[in-house]
CSV table of C-alpha atoms and ligand atoms in Angstrom, one decimal:
chain,number,residue,atom,x,y,z
A,1,MET,CA,0.2,0.1,0.1
A,2,PRO,CA,1.5,3.8,-0.9
A,3,ARG,CA,2.2,5.9,2.1
A,4,THR,CA,-0.7,7.6,3.4
A,5,ASN,CA,-0.4,10.7,5.2
A,6,ALA,CA,0.2,10.4,9.1
A,7,ASP,CA,-2.9,12.8,10.3
A,8,THR,CA,-6.4,11.5,10.6
A,9,LEU,CA,-7.9,11.9,7.2
A,10,THR,CA,-10.2,9.5,6.1
A,11,PHE,CA,-11.7,9.3,2.6
A,12,THR,CA,-15.2,9.8,4.5
A,13,ASP,CA,-14.2,13.1,4.7
A,14,PHE,CA,-14.7,13.5,1.2
A,15,GLN,CA,-18.7,12.8,1.5
A,16,PHE,CA,-18.6,10.6,-1.1
A,17,ASP,CA,-21.5,9.5,-2.6
A,18,PRO,CA,-23.1,6.0,-0.5
A,19,LYS,CA,-22.2,4.2,-3.4
A,20,LEU,CA,-18.8,5.3,-4.1
A,21,GLN,CA,-17.8,5.0,-0.5
A,22,GLU,CA,-19.3,1.1,-0.5
A,23,GLY,CA,-17.0,0.5,-3.3
A,24,LEU,CA,-14.2,1.9,-1.4
A,25,ASP,CA,-15.1,0.1,1.7
A,26,ALA,CA,-15.3,-3.0,-0.3
A,27,MET,CA,-12.0,-2.7,-1.5
A,28,GLY,CA,-10.2,-2.1,1.8
A,29,PHE,CA,-9.0,1.7,1.4
A,30,SER,CA,-9.7,3.7,4.6
A,31,LYS,CA,-6.8,6.6,4.3
A,32,PRO,CA,-6.2,9.1,1.1
A,33,THR,CA,-2.6,9.1,0.2
A,34,PRO,CA,-0.7,12.4,-0.4
A,35,ILE,CA,-1.8,12.5,-4.0
A,36,GLN,CA,-5.0,11.5,-3.3
A,37,GLU,CA,-5.8,14.2,-0.5
A,38,LYS,CA,-4.2,16.9,-2.7
A,39,ALA,CA,-5.6,16.1,-5.8
A,40,ILE,CA,-9.6,15.0,-5.2
A,41,PRO,CA,-10.5,18.7,-3.7
A,42,VAL,CA,-9.3,19.7,-6.9
A,43,ILE,CA,-10.6,17.8,-9.0
A,44,MET,CA,-14.4,18.0,-7.3
A,45,ALA,CA,-13.8,21.6,-7.8
A,46,ASN,CA,-13.5,21.0,-11.2
A,47,ARG,CA,-10.3,23.0,-11.7
A,48,ASP,CA,-7.8,21.7,-14.3
A,49,LEU,CA,-4.5,19.7,-12.3
A,50,ILE,CA,-1.2,19.0,-13.5
A,51,GLY,CA,-0.2,15.8,-11.0
A,52,CYS,CA,3.5,15.4,-10.7
A,53,ALA,CA,3.9,12.1,-9.3
A,54,GLN,CA,4.6,8.0,-10.2
A,55,THR,CA,3.0,4.8,-9.9
A,56,GLY,CA,2.6,3.4,-6.8
A,57,THR,CA,1.7,6.8,-4.9
A,58,GLY,CA,-2.3,6.2,-5.7
A,59,LYS,CA,-2.6,8.3,-8.6
A,60,THR,CA,-5.0,6.3,-10.6
A,61,ALA,CA,-7.2,6.6,-7.6
A,62,ALA,CA,-6.7,10.4,-7.1
A,63,TYR,CA,-8.1,10.9,-10.6
A,64,VAL,CA,-11.1,7.9,-10.7
A,65,LEU,CA,-12.5,8.5,-7.2
A,66,PRO,CA,-13.3,12.0,-7.9
A,67,VAL,CA,-14.9,11.7,-11.3
A,68,ILE,CA,-17.1,8.6,-10.3
A,69,ASN,CA,-18.5,10.7,-8.0
A,70,LYS,CA,-19.3,13.5,-10.1
A,71,MET,CA,-21.0,11.5,-12.7
A,72,ILE,CA,-23.1,9.4,-9.9
A,73,ARG,CA,-24.7,12.9,-9.1
A,74,ASN,CA,-24.7,13.9,-12.8
A,75,ASP,CA,-26.7,12.5,-16.1
A,76,HIS,CA,-23.4,10.4,-16.7
A,77,ARG,CA,-25.5,8.0,-19.4
A,78,HIS,CA,-22.8,8.9,-22.6
A,79,LEU,CA,-19.3,8.7,-23.0
A,80,ASN,CA,-18.2,11.1,-20.4
A,81,THR,CA,-14.5,10.6,-19.6
A,82,LEU,CA,-11.4,9.8,-21.7
A,83,ILE,CA,-8.3,8.5,-19.9
A,84,ILE,CA,-5.1,8.1,-22.4
A,85,VAL,CA,-2.3,5.9,-21.0
A,86,PRO,CA,0.5,4.8,-23.1
A,87,THR,CA,0.3,0.9,-22.7
A,88,ARG,CA,-2.4,-1.8,-22.8
A,89,GLU,CA,-1.2,-3.2,-19.1
A,90,LEU,CA,-1.9,0.1,-17.6
A,91,ALA,CA,-5.7,0.7,-19.2
A,92,GLN,CA,-5.8,-2.8,-18.0
A,93,GLN,CA,-5.0,-2.0,-14.5
A,94,ILE,CA,-7.2,1.3,-14.3
A,95,ASP,CA,-10.3,-0.6,-16.0
A,96,GLN,CA,-9.8,-3.3,-13.0
A,97,GLN,CA,-9.4,0.0,-10.5
A,98,ILE,CA,-12.7,1.2,-11.9
A,99,GLU,CA,-14.6,-2.0,-11.7
A,100,GLY,CA,-14.1,-2.1,-8.2
A,101,PHE,CA,-14.6,1.7,-7.0
A,102,GLY,CA,-17.7,1.5,-8.8
A,103,TYR,CA,-19.4,-1.7,-8.2
A,104,PHE,CA,-21.8,-0.3,-6.8
A,105,THR,CA,-22.6,2.8,-8.4
A,106,GLY,CA,-23.7,1.5,-12.0
A,107,VAL,CA,-20.5,3.3,-14.0
A,108,SER,CA,-19.0,1.6,-16.6
A,109,SER,CA,-15.6,1.0,-18.3
A,110,ILE,CA,-14.2,-0.2,-21.6
A,111,PRO,CA,-10.2,-0.4,-21.8
A,112,VAL,CA,-9.4,0.0,-25.9
A,113,TYR,CA,-5.7,-0.6,-27.0
A,114,GLY,CA,-3.9,-2.2,-29.9
A,115,GLY,CA,-2.6,-5.4,-30.7
A,116,GLY,CA,-4.8,-8.9,-30.2
A,117,ASP,CA,-6.7,-10.4,-33.1
A,118,GLY,CA,-9.5,-8.8,-35.6
A,119,ALA,CA,-12.2,-10.1,-32.9
A,120,THR,CA,-10.7,-8.0,-30.2
A,121,TRP,CA,-10.6,-5.4,-32.3
A,122,ASP,CA,-15.1,-5.8,-33.2
A,123,GLN,CA,-15.6,-6.4,-29.9
A,124,GLN,CA,-13.6,-3.2,-28.8
A,125,LYS,CA,-15.6,-1.6,-31.4
A,126,ARG,CA,-19.1,-2.9,-30.3
A,127,ALA,CA,-18.4,-1.9,-26.7
A,128,LEU,CA,-18.1,1.5,-27.8
A,129,GLU,CA,-20.8,1.9,-29.8
A,130,HIS,CA,-23.0,0.1,-27.1
A,131,GLY,CA,-21.7,2.8,-24.9
A,132,ALA,CA,-19.7,3.6,-21.5
A,133,ASP,CA,-18.6,5.9,-18.9
A,134,ILE,CA,-15.2,5.8,-19.5
A,135,ILE,CA,-12.5,5.0,-21.6
A,136,ILE,CA,-9.4,3.9,-21.2
A,137,ALA,CA,-7.3,3.6,-24.3
A,138,THR,CA,-4.0,4.1,-25.4
A,139,PRO,CA,-3.5,6.6,-28.1
A,140,GLY,CA,-2.9,4.4,-31.7
A,141,ARG,CA,-5.8,2.4,-31.2
A,142,LEU,CA,-7.9,5.3,-30.2
A,143,ILE,CA,-7.2,7.4,-33.7
A,144,ALA,CA,-8.4,4.0,-35.5
A,145,LEU,CA,-11.7,3.6,-33.7
A,146,LEU,CA,-12.1,7.7,-34.2
A,147,ALA,CA,-11.5,7.4,-37.6
A,148,GLY,CA,-14.0,4.7,-38.1
A,149,ASP,CA,-16.7,6.9,-36.6
A,150,SER,CA,-17.1,4.5,-33.4
A,151,VAL,CA,-17.0,6.4,-30.4
A,152,ASP,CA,-18.9,9.7,-30.1
A,153,LEU,CA,-16.7,12.4,-28.0
A,154,SER,CA,-18.6,15.2,-28.5
A,155,ARG,CA,-20.0,15.5,-24.8
A,156,LEU,CA,-17.3,14.2,-22.6
A,157,GLN,CA,-16.7,15.8,-19.7
A,158,HIS,CA,-13.3,14.9,-18.0
A,159,LEU,CA,-9.9,14.1,-20.1
A,160,ILE,CA,-7.1,12.3,-18.4
A,161,LEU,CA,-4.1,12.1,-19.8
A,162,ASP,CA,-1.8,9.4,-17.4
A,163,GLU,CA,1.8,8.8,-17.5
A,164,ALA,CA,1.9,11.9,-19.9
A,165,ASP,CA,5.8,11.4,-20.0
A,166,ARG,CA,6.1,8.1,-21.1
A,167,MET,CA,3.4,8.7,-23.9
A,168,LEU,CA,5.6,11.5,-24.9
A,169,ASP,CA,8.6,9.5,-24.9
A,170,MET,CA,6.9,7.1,-27.0
A,171,GLY,CA,6.1,8.9,-29.9
A,172,PHE,CA,2.3,9.9,-29.0
A,173,PHE,CA,2.4,13.9,-28.9
A,174,GLU,CA,1.3,14.4,-32.7
A,175,ASP,CA,-1.5,11.6,-31.6
A,176,ILE,CA,-2.4,12.8,-28.5
A,177,LEU,CA,-2.9,16.5,-30.2
A,178,LYS,CA,-5.1,15.2,-32.8
A,179,ILE,CA,-7.2,13.0,-30.2
A,180,ILE,CA,-8.0,16.2,-28.6
A,181,GLY,CA,-9.1,17.4,-31.9
A,182,TYR,CA,-12.4,14.8,-31.0
A,183,LEU,CA,-12.8,16.7,-27.4
A,184,PRO,CA,-15.4,19.6,-26.7
A,185,LYS,CA,-13.4,22.7,-25.6
A,186,GLN,CA,-15.6,23.0,-22.7
A,187,ARG,CA,-14.0,20.0,-20.5
A,188,GLN,CA,-12.2,19.4,-17.5
A,189,THR,CA,-8.2,17.9,-18.2
A,190,LEU,CA,-6.1,16.3,-16.0
A,191,LEU,CA,-2.3,15.4,-16.3
A,192,PHE,CA,-0.3,13.1,-14.3
A,193,SER,CA,3.4,12.4,-15.0
A,194,ALA,CA,6.0,11.2,-13.0
A,195,THR,CA,8.3,13.8,-14.7
A,196,MET,CA,7.9,17.0,-16.0
A,197,PRO,CA,10.7,17.7,-18.9
A,198,PRO,CA,10.0,21.3,-21.2
A,199,LYS,CA,8.1,18.6,-24.0
A,200,ILE,CA,5.1,18.0,-21.2
A,201,ARG,CA,4.9,21.7,-19.9
A,202,GLN,CA,4.4,22.8,-23.8
A,203,LEU,CA,1.8,19.7,-23.8
A,204,ALA,CA,0.0,21.0,-20.4
A,205,GLN,CA,0.0,24.9,-21.7
A,206,ARG,CA,-2.0,23.6,-25.1
A,207,ILE,CA,-4.4,21.5,-23.8
A,208,LEU,CA,-4.8,22.5,-19.8
A,209,HIS,CA,-6.7,25.4,-18.6
A,210,GLU,CA,-5.1,27.8,-15.4
A,211,PRO,CA,-4.8,24.2,-13.8
A,212,GLU,CA,-3.6,23.6,-10.4
A,213,GLU,CA,0.1,22.2,-10.3
A,214,ILE,CA,0.5,19.1,-7.4
A,215,THR,CA,4.1,17.7,-6.8
A,216,LEU,CA,4.8,15.1,-5.0
A,217,ALA,CA,9.0,14.5,-4.9
A,218,LEU,CA,10.5,11.5,-5.9
A,219,ALA,CA,9.6,8.8,-4.0
A,220,LYS,CA,12.7,7.0,-2.2
A,221,PRO,CA,12.9,3.3,-2.8
A,222,ALA,CA,10.6,1.5,0.1
A,223,ALA,CA,12.9,0.9,3.4
A,224,GLY,CA,12.0,-2.9,3.1
A,225,VAL,CA,14.3,-3.4,-0.3
A,226,LEU,CA,17.8,-4.7,-0.2
A,227,GLN,CA,19.8,-2.7,-2.5
A,228,GLN,CA,23.1,-4.6,-3.4
A,229,ALA,CA,25.6,-4.2,-6.4
A,230,TYR,CA,27.7,-6.3,-8.6
A,231,VAL,CA,30.8,-4.9,-10.5
A,232,VAL,CA,31.5,-6.8,-13.4
A,233,TYR,CA,32.6,-7.5,-16.6
A,234,ASP,CA,29.7,-8.2,-19.6
A,235,ARG,CA,31.2,-11.9,-20.1
A,236,GLN,CA,30.9,-12.5,-16.1
A,237,LYS,CA,27.2,-11.6,-16.1
A,238,PRO,CA,25.2,-15.1,-17.0
A,239,GLU,CA,27.6,-16.7,-14.5
A,240,LEU,CA,26.5,-13.7,-11.9
A,241,LEU,CA,23.2,-14.4,-12.9
A,242,LYS,CA,23.2,-18.1,-12.0
A,243,HIS,CA,25.1,-17.4,-8.6
A,244,VAL,CA,22.4,-14.7,-7.3
A,245,LEU,CA,19.1,-16.8,-8.8
A,246,LYS,CA,20.6,-19.8,-7.0
A,247,THR,CA,21.9,-18.2,-3.5
A,248,TYR,CA,19.3,-15.6,-2.9
A,249,PRO,CA,15.9,-16.7,-1.1
A,250,TRP,CA,13.1,-16.1,-3.7
A,251,ASN,CA,10.2,-16.9,-4.9
A,252,SER,CA,9.0,-14.5,-7.4
A,253,ALA,CA,11.6,-12.5,-9.4
A,254,ILE,CA,11.9,-10.1,-12.5
A,255,LEU,CA,15.1,-9.3,-14.5
A,256,PHE,CA,15.3,-6.4,-16.1
A,257,ALA,CA,17.6,-5.5,-19.4
A,258,SER,CA,17.8,-2.0,-20.7
A,259,ARG,CA,17.4,-3.6,-24.4
A,260,LYS,CA,14.5,-5.7,-25.8
A,261,GLU,CA,17.5,-7.5,-27.7
A,262,THR,CA,18.9,-8.5,-24.3
A,263,VAL,CA,15.5,-9.4,-22.9
A,264,LYS,CA,15.5,-11.7,-26.4
A,265,GLN,CA,18.8,-13.0,-25.4
A,266,LEU,CA,18.6,-14.0,-21.8
A,267,ASP,CA,15.4,-15.4,-22.8
A,268,ARG,CA,17.0,-17.6,-25.4
A,269,ALA,CA,19.4,-18.7,-22.9
A,270,PHE,CA,16.3,-19.7,-20.0
A,271,ALA,CA,14.5,-21.6,-22.6
A,272,LYS,CA,17.8,-23.7,-23.0
A,273,SER,CA,18.2,-24.8,-19.4
A,274,ASN,CA,14.1,-25.3,-18.9
A,275,PHE,CA,14.1,-22.4,-16.0
A,276,PRO,CA,10.8,-21.6,-15.6
A,277,ALA,CA,11.6,-17.6,-16.8
A,278,ARG,CA,9.5,-16.1,-19.7
A,279,ALA,CA,10.3,-12.9,-21.6
A,280,PHE,CA,7.4,-9.9,-21.9
A,281,HIS,CA,8.2,-7.4,-24.3
A,282,SER,CA,6.2,-5.4,-27.1
A,283,ASP,CA,7.1,-8.0,-30.0
A,284,LEU,CA,4.4,-10.4,-28.4
A,285,GLU,CA,0.8,-10.9,-29.4
A,286,GLN,CA,-1.7,-9.4,-27.0
A,287,ALA,CA,-3.1,-12.5,-25.9
A,288,GLU,CA,0.4,-13.9,-25.3
A,289,ARG,CA,1.5,-10.7,-22.9
A,290,GLU,CA,-1.9,-10.8,-20.9
A,291,GLU,CA,-1.5,-14.5,-20.0
A,292,LEU,CA,2.2,-14.1,-19.5
A,293,MET,CA,1.1,-11.7,-16.7
A,294,ARG,CA,-1.6,-13.9,-15.4
A,295,ALA,CA,0.3,-16.9,-15.2
A,296,PHE,CA,3.4,-14.5,-13.4
A,297,LYS,CA,1.0,-13.0,-11.1
A,298,ASN,CA,-0.7,-16.9,-10.4
A,299,LYS,CA,3.0,-17.4,-9.6
A,300,GLN,CA,3.2,-20.5,-12.2
A,301,ILE,CA,6.5,-18.3,-14.0
A,302,LYS,CA,8.5,-17.7,-11.5
A,303,LEU,CA,11.3,-15.4,-13.4
A,304,LEU,CA,9.9,-12.7,-15.7
A,305,ILE,CA,12.2,-11.1,-18.1
A,306,GLY,CA,11.0,-7.4,-19.7
A,307,THR,CA,12.7,-4.2,-20.2
A,308,ASP,CA,11.8,-1.0,-18.6
A,309,VAL,CA,7.9,-1.2,-20.0
A,310,LEU,CA,7.6,-3.6,-17.2
A,311,SER,CA,9.2,-1.2,-14.8
A,312,ARG,CA,6.4,0.9,-14.6
A,313,GLY,CA,2.3,0.5,-13.3
A,314,ILE,CA,2.9,-3.0,-13.3
A,315,ASP,CA,1.3,-3.9,-9.6
A,316,VAL,CA,2.0,-7.3,-8.9
A,317,GLU,CA,2.5,-8.3,-5.3
A,318,GLY,CA,5.1,-10.7,-3.7
A,319,ILE,CA,7.8,-10.3,-5.7
A,320,SER,CA,10.9,-11.0,-3.4
A,321,LEU,CA,14.2,-10.4,-6.1
A,322,VAL,CA,14.5,-7.7,-8.9
A,323,ILE,CA,17.9,-8.1,-10.5
A,324,ASN,CA,19.1,-5.3,-12.6
A,325,TRP,CA,21.0,-7.2,-16.0
A,326,ASP,CA,22.3,-3.4,-16.5
A,327,VAL,CA,21.9,0.1,-15.3
A,328,PRO,CA,19.0,1.4,-16.8
A,329,PRO,CA,19.3,4.7,-18.7
A,330,ASP,CA,17.2,6.8,-16.8
A,331,PRO,CA,18.2,7.1,-12.5
A,332,GLU,CA,14.2,6.9,-12.1
A,333,ASP,CA,13.6,3.7,-14.0
A,334,TYR,CA,16.0,2.4,-11.3
A,335,VAL,CA,13.9,3.8,-8.5
A,336,HIS,CA,10.6,1.9,-10.9
A,337,ARG,CA,12.3,-1.2,-11.3
A,338,ILE,CA,13.6,-1.9,-7.5
A,339,GLY,CA,9.6,-0.7,-6.3
A,340,ARG,CA,8.3,-3.6,-8.3
A,341,THR,CA,9.8,-5.6,-5.2
A,342,ALA,CA,9.1,-4.7,-1.5
A,343,ARG,CA,5.7,-3.7,-2.4
A,344,ALA,CA,2.7,-3.0,0.8
A,345,GLU,CA,5.2,-3.1,3.3
A,346,THR,CA,7.1,-6.4,2.3
A,347,THR,CA,10.4,-7.2,2.0
A,348,GLY,CA,12.4,-7.6,-1.4
A,349,THR,CA,16.3,-7.6,-2.7
A,350,ALA,CA,17.1,-5.1,-5.5
A,351,ILE,CA,20.5,-6.5,-7.1
A,352,THR,CA,22.3,-4.7,-10.2
A,353,PHE,CA,25.1,-5.7,-12.5
A,354,VAL,CA,27.3,-2.7,-13.0
A,355,ASN,CA,29.5,-3.1,-15.8
A,356,GLU,CA,32.5,-0.8,-16.7
A,357,GLU,CA,30.5,1.5,-18.5
A,358,ASP,CA,27.4,1.8,-16.4
A,359,GLN,CA,29.6,2.5,-13.3
A,360,ARG,CA,28.7,6.5,-14.1
A,361,LYS,CA,25.7,6.1,-14.4
A,362,PHE,CA,25.1,4.4,-10.7
A,363,SER,CA,26.7,6.6,-9.1
A,364,TYR,CA,24.0,9.3,-10.3
A,365,ILE,CA,21.6,6.6,-9.1
A,366,GLU,CA,23.4,6.6,-5.7
A,367,LYS,CA,22.9,10.6,-5.6
A,368,LEU,CA,19.2,10.7,-6.6
A,369,ILE,CA,18.3,7.7,-3.8
A,370,GLU,CA,20.4,9.7,-1.8
A,371,ARG,CA,22.4,6.4,-0.4
A,372,GLU,CA,25.2,4.4,-1.7
A,373,VAL,CA,24.7,1.4,-3.0
A,374,PRO,CA,26.8,-2.0,-1.3
A,375,LYS,CA,29.2,-3.5,-4.1
A,376,VAL,CA,29.3,-7.3,-2.8
A,377,ALA,CA,32.4,-9.4,-4.0
A,378,LEU,CA,32.1,-11.4,-6.7
A,379,PRO,CA,32.3,-15.4,-6.3
A,380,GLU,CA,35.6,-16.3,-6.1
A,381,SER,CA,34.5,-19.0,-9.2
A,382,LEU,CA,34.4,-15.4,-11.3
A,383,GLY,CA,37.4,-14.5,-10.9
A,384,ASP,CA,38.0,-10.7,-10.3
A,385,GLY,CA,36.0,-7.9,-11.8
A,386,PRO,CA,36.7,-4.4,-12.9
A,387,ALA,CA,37.5,-1.9,-10.3
A,388,TYR,CA,34.7,0.9,-8.8
A,389,GLN,CA,35.5,4.2,-10.9
A,390,PRO,CA,32.8,6.0,-11.5
A,391,GLU,CA,34.4,9.0,-11.6
A,392,LEU,CA,36.3,8.4,-14.9
A,393,LYS,CA,34.4,9.4,-17.6
A,394,ARG,CA,33.9,6.8,-20.3
A,395,LYS,CA,32.1,7.8,-23.4
A,396,SER,CA,29.1,5.7,-23.1
A,397,ALA,CA,27.6,6.7,-19.4
A,398,PHE,CA,25.0,9.0,-21.1
A,399,ARG,CA,22.5,8.5,-23.3
A,400,GLY,CA,22.2,9.8,-26.4
A,401,GLY,CA,19.2,11.6,-28.2
A,402,GLY,CA,17.0,14.7,-27.0
A,403,ASN,CA,14.1,12.7,-26.0
A,404,GLY,CA,13.1,15.6,-23.4
A,405,ARG,CA,13.5,13.4,-20.8
A,406,ARG,CA,15.9,14.7,-17.7
A,407,LYS,CA,19.3,13.1,-18.3
A,408,PHE,CA,21.6,12.4,-15.4
A,409,SER,CA,21.4,15.5,-13.6
A,410,GLY,CA,21.7,13.8,-9.8
A,411,LYS,CA,19.7,15.0,-7.4
A,412,ARG,CA,16.3,15.7,-8.5
A,413,SER,CA,15.4,19.4,-8.0
A,414,ARG,CA,11.9,20.1,-6.8
B,501,AMP,P1,-1.5,3.8,-8.3
B,501,AMP,O1,-0.1,4.6,-8.0
B,501,AMP,O2,-2.3,4.6,-8.7
B,501,AMP,O3,-0.7,2.1,-9.4
B,501,AMP,O4,-1.8,2.6,-6.8
B,501,AMP,C1,-0.7,1.6,-6.5
B,501,AMP,C2,-1.6,0.6,-5.7
B,501,AMP,O5,-1.7,1.2,-4.4
B,501,AMP,C3,-2.7,0.3,-6.2
B,501,AMP,O6,-2.6,-1.4,-6.0
B,501,AMP,C4,-3.8,0.2,-5.4
B,501,AMP,O7,-5.1,-0.1,-5.6
B,501,AMP,C5,-3.4,0.9,-4.2
B,501,AMP,N1,-3.6,2.0,-3.3
B,501,AMP,C6,-3.9,3.4,-3.7
B,501,AMP,N2,-4.7,4.2,-3.1
B,501,AMP,C7,-4.5,3.5,-2.1
B,501,AMP,C8,-5.5,4.0,-0.6
B,501,AMP,N3,-5.3,5.3,-0.1
B,501,AMP,N4,-5.0,2.9,0.3
B,501,AMP,C9,-4.6,1.7,0.1
B,501,AMP,N5,-4.0,1.4,-1.2
B,501,AMP,C10,-4.4,2.1,-2.2
């Protein structure tokens, strides 16, 4: 459960409709988290909002609850709210939360995302024509449906952009503007983003009206995560991985790699050794991805291998070990990666493999999280690794390309 405020504010203080309060009670939510405490009154007052908060802070409920509450009180029998998200997994998770909160309210939602077969497309199209109060959509699929006249957005009241920075990273800027072209000008717009690079500011300026701004400092990794690093040469990593999987206690783990190609290579290596590991990446069919997530949640798959797409938004309980095959390109992704373990106040371990090129990046991560991660000696059988010299300037420490995301400026300025 995300951190809640120490004072005594409870959800009953928002005086939500009793049907919504019943849903909250059923889901066991009693105290709002800081983002909920700040955002809910703003949204209930019909103001536009920029919320700078990451996954795990309770940001979904922060916008879903007030929006559902308004719908119960108004006549909501038309498409009322559009939530745009970067990935289908996030769309599904938000849909599930709406189903939970809205169970007693009669408010309905449909997730709309790409992938899947022709049947999925027809199903989504029919569901939209039939009508729902809330659509949660990835940009590409929504544009396709809009072009086919399957969605009537003319009476929309709320537009919500979730994980806006990730959407821009994925190249959805133009698509988002295109979608907004279909919406009524008179509406409430809420934008949530983990970071606020200039491109997000630019987007916010274009689509929000005198927004309130709420910023939550980047959550530091949960206290329950034991963090360790091994300083290694690339050629030592496969043996080291075996060692880690054998010697650390775990029953459910994620192995992160920064590149899809590396994920696939690791997947092939595990397949050869019959280890219960599977890779999760964007080349998989939609049905395969869903099946994989289900199997991982049920613990049929013990180890999931994935890129940073997995590090955000995936809400799976009971992951006891996170292994970083490499150091993520953005320090904040490290926090997201290791945040997959030690959720719900449990404990977990996060191990990072740091090669020579990644040392500098790793030292910036240590600055960001304001602590030094212990470097553990390699097992004797592997021989010596490189020395840890992060101050040495190596060419590839910085990620190239100007995608507008914050680079390694060390500590966050908020
Ligand atoms: P989110 O940041 O929206 O992805 O939420 C992270 C997780 O925290 C989800 O599993 C939510 O169901 C849960 N959560 C959000 N708000 C609360 C709350 N006020 N009390 C308990 N759990 C919560």
